[in-house]
PDB file of C-alpha atoms in Angstrom:
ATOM      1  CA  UNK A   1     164.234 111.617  98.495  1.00  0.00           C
ATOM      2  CA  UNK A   2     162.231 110.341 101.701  1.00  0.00           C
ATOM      3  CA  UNK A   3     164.685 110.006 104.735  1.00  0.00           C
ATOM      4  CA  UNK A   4     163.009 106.783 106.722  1.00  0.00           C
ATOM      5  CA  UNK A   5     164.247 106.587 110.156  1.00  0.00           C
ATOM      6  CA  UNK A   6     165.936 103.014 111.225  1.00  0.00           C
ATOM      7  CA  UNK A   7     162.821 102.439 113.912  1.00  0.00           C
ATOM      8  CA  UNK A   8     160.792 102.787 110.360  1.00  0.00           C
ATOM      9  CA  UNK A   9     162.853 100.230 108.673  1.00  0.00           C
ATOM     10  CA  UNK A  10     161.883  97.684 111.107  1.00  0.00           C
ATOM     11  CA  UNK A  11     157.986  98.661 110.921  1.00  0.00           C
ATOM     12  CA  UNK A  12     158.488  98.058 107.441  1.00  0.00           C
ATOM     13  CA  UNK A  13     160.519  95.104 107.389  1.00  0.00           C
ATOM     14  CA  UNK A  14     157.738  93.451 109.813  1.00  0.00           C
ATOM     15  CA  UNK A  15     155.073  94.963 107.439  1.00  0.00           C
ATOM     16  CA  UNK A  16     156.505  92.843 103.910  1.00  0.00           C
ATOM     17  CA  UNK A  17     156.884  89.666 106.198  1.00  0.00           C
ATOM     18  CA  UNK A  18     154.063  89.685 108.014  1.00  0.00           C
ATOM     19  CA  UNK A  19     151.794  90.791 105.358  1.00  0.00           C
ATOM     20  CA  UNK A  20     153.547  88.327 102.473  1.00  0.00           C
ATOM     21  CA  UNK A  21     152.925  84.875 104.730  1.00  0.00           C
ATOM     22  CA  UNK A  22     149.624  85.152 103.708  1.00  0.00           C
ATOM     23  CA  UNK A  23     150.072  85.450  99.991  1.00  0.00           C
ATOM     24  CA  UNK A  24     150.453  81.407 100.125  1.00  0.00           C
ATOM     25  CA  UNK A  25     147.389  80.792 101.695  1.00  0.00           C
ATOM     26  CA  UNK A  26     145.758  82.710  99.552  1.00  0.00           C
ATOM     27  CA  UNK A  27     147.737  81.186  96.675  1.00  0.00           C
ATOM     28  CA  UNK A  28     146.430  77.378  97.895  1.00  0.00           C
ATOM     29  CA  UNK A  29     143.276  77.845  98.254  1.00  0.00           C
ATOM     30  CA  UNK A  30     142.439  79.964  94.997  1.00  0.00           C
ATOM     31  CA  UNK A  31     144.567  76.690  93.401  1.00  0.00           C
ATOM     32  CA  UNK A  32     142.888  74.488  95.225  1.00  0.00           C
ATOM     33  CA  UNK A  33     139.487  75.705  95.767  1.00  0.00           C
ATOM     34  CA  UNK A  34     139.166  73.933  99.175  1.00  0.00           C
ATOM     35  CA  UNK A  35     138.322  76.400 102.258  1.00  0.00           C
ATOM     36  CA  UNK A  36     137.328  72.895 104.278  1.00  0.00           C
ATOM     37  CA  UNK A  37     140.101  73.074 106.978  1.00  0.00           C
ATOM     38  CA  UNK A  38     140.204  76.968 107.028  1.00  0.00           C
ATOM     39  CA  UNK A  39     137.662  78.203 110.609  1.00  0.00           C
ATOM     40  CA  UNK A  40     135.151  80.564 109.376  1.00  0.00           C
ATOM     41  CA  UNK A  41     134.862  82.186 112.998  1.00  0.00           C
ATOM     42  CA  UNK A  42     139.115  82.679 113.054  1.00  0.00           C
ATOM     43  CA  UNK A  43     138.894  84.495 109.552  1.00  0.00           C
ATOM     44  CA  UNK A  44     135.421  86.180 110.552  1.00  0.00           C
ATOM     45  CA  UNK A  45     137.596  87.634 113.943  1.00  0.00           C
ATOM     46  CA  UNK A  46     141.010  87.777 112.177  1.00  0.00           C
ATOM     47  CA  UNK A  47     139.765  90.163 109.153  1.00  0.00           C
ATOM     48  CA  UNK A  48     137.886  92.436 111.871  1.00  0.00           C
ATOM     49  CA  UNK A  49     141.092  92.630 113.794  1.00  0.00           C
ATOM     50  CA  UNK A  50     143.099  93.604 110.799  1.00  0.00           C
ATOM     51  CA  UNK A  51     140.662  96.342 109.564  1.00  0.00           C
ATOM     52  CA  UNK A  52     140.660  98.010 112.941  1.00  0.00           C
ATOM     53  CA  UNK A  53     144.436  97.893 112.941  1.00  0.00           C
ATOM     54  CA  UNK A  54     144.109 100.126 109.401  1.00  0.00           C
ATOM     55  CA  UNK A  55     141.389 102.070 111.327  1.00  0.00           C
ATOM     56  CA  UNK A  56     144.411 102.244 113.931  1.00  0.00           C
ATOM     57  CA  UNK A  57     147.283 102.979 111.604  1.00  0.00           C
ATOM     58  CA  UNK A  58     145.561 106.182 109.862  1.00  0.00           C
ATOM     59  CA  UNK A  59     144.707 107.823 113.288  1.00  0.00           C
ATOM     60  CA  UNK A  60     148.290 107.497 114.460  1.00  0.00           C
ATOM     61  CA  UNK A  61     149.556 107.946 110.740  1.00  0.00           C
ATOM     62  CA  UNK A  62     151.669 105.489 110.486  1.00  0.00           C
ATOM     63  CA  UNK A  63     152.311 104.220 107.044  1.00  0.00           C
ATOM     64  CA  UNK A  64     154.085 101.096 107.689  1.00  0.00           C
ATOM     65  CA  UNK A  65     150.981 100.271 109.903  1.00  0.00           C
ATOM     66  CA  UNK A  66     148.491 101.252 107.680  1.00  0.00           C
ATOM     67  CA  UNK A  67     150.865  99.393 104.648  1.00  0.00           C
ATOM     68  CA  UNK A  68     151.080  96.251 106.007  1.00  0.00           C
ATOM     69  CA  UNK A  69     147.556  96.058 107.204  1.00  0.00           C
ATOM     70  CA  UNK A  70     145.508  96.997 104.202  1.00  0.00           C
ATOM     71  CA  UNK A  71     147.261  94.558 102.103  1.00  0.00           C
ATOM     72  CA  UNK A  72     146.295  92.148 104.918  1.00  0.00           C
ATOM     73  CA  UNK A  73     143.021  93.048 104.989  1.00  0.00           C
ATOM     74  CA  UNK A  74     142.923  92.888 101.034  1.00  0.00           C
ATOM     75  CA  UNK A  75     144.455  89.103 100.998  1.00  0.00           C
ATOM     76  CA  UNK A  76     142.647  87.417 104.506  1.00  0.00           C
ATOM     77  CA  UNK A  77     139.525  89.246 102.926  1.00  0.00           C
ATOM     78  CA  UNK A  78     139.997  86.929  99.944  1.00  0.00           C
ATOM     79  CA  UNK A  79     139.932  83.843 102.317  1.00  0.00           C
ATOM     80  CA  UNK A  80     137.176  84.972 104.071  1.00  0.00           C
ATOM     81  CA  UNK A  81     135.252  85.520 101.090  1.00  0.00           C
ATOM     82  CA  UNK A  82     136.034  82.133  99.875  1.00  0.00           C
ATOM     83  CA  UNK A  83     134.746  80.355 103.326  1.00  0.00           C
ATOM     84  CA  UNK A  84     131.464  82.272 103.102  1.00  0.00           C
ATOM     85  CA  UNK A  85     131.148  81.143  99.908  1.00  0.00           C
ATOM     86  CA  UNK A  86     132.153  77.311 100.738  1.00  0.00           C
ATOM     87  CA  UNK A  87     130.050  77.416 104.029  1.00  0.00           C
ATOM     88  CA  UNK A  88     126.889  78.944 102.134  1.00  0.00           C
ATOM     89  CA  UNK A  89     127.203  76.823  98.812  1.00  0.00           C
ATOM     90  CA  UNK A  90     126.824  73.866 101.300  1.00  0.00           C
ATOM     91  CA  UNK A  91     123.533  74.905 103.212  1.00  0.00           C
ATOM     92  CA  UNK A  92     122.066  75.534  99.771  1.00  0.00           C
ATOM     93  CA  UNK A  93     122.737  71.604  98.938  1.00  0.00           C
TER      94      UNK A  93
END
């Protein structure tokens, strides 16, 4: 079995919540379909940040880093994908 230290616990405790509050984002706007009041420029910055934070994570290999991030990156990715989308279905019409 893996011993996990107790400073460890709290990376990973901070990794589930932070990571899981965007799982209903993502959750209302696949429902809903609407990326209207989401800023492209935010999620543009936001998504960078996050993927340098995995960049981050590996070099100092820390898993609860690297974790919490990815899945971040995975889900805001989503968003962001769905804004492009949105903002570049709209200059087509």
């Amino acid at each position: 079995m893996i011993a996990v230290d107790k400073i460890s616990l709290v990376g990973y405790g901070a990794a589930i919540c932070t990571t899981c509050s965007f799982i209903p984002q993502v959750w209302q706007v696949i429902q809903s379909r609407n990326t209207e009041s989401i800023s492209l420029l935010m999620y543009c910055i936001f998504v960078f940040g996050v993927f340098l934070w995995c960049v981050y994570g590996v070099v100092v290999r820390d898993l609860p880093l690297i974790m919490a991030n990815l899945i971040t990156l995975i889900l805001s990715g989503l968003i962001l994908a769905m804004k492009l989308r949105d903002t570049t279905s709209k200059v087509d019409n």
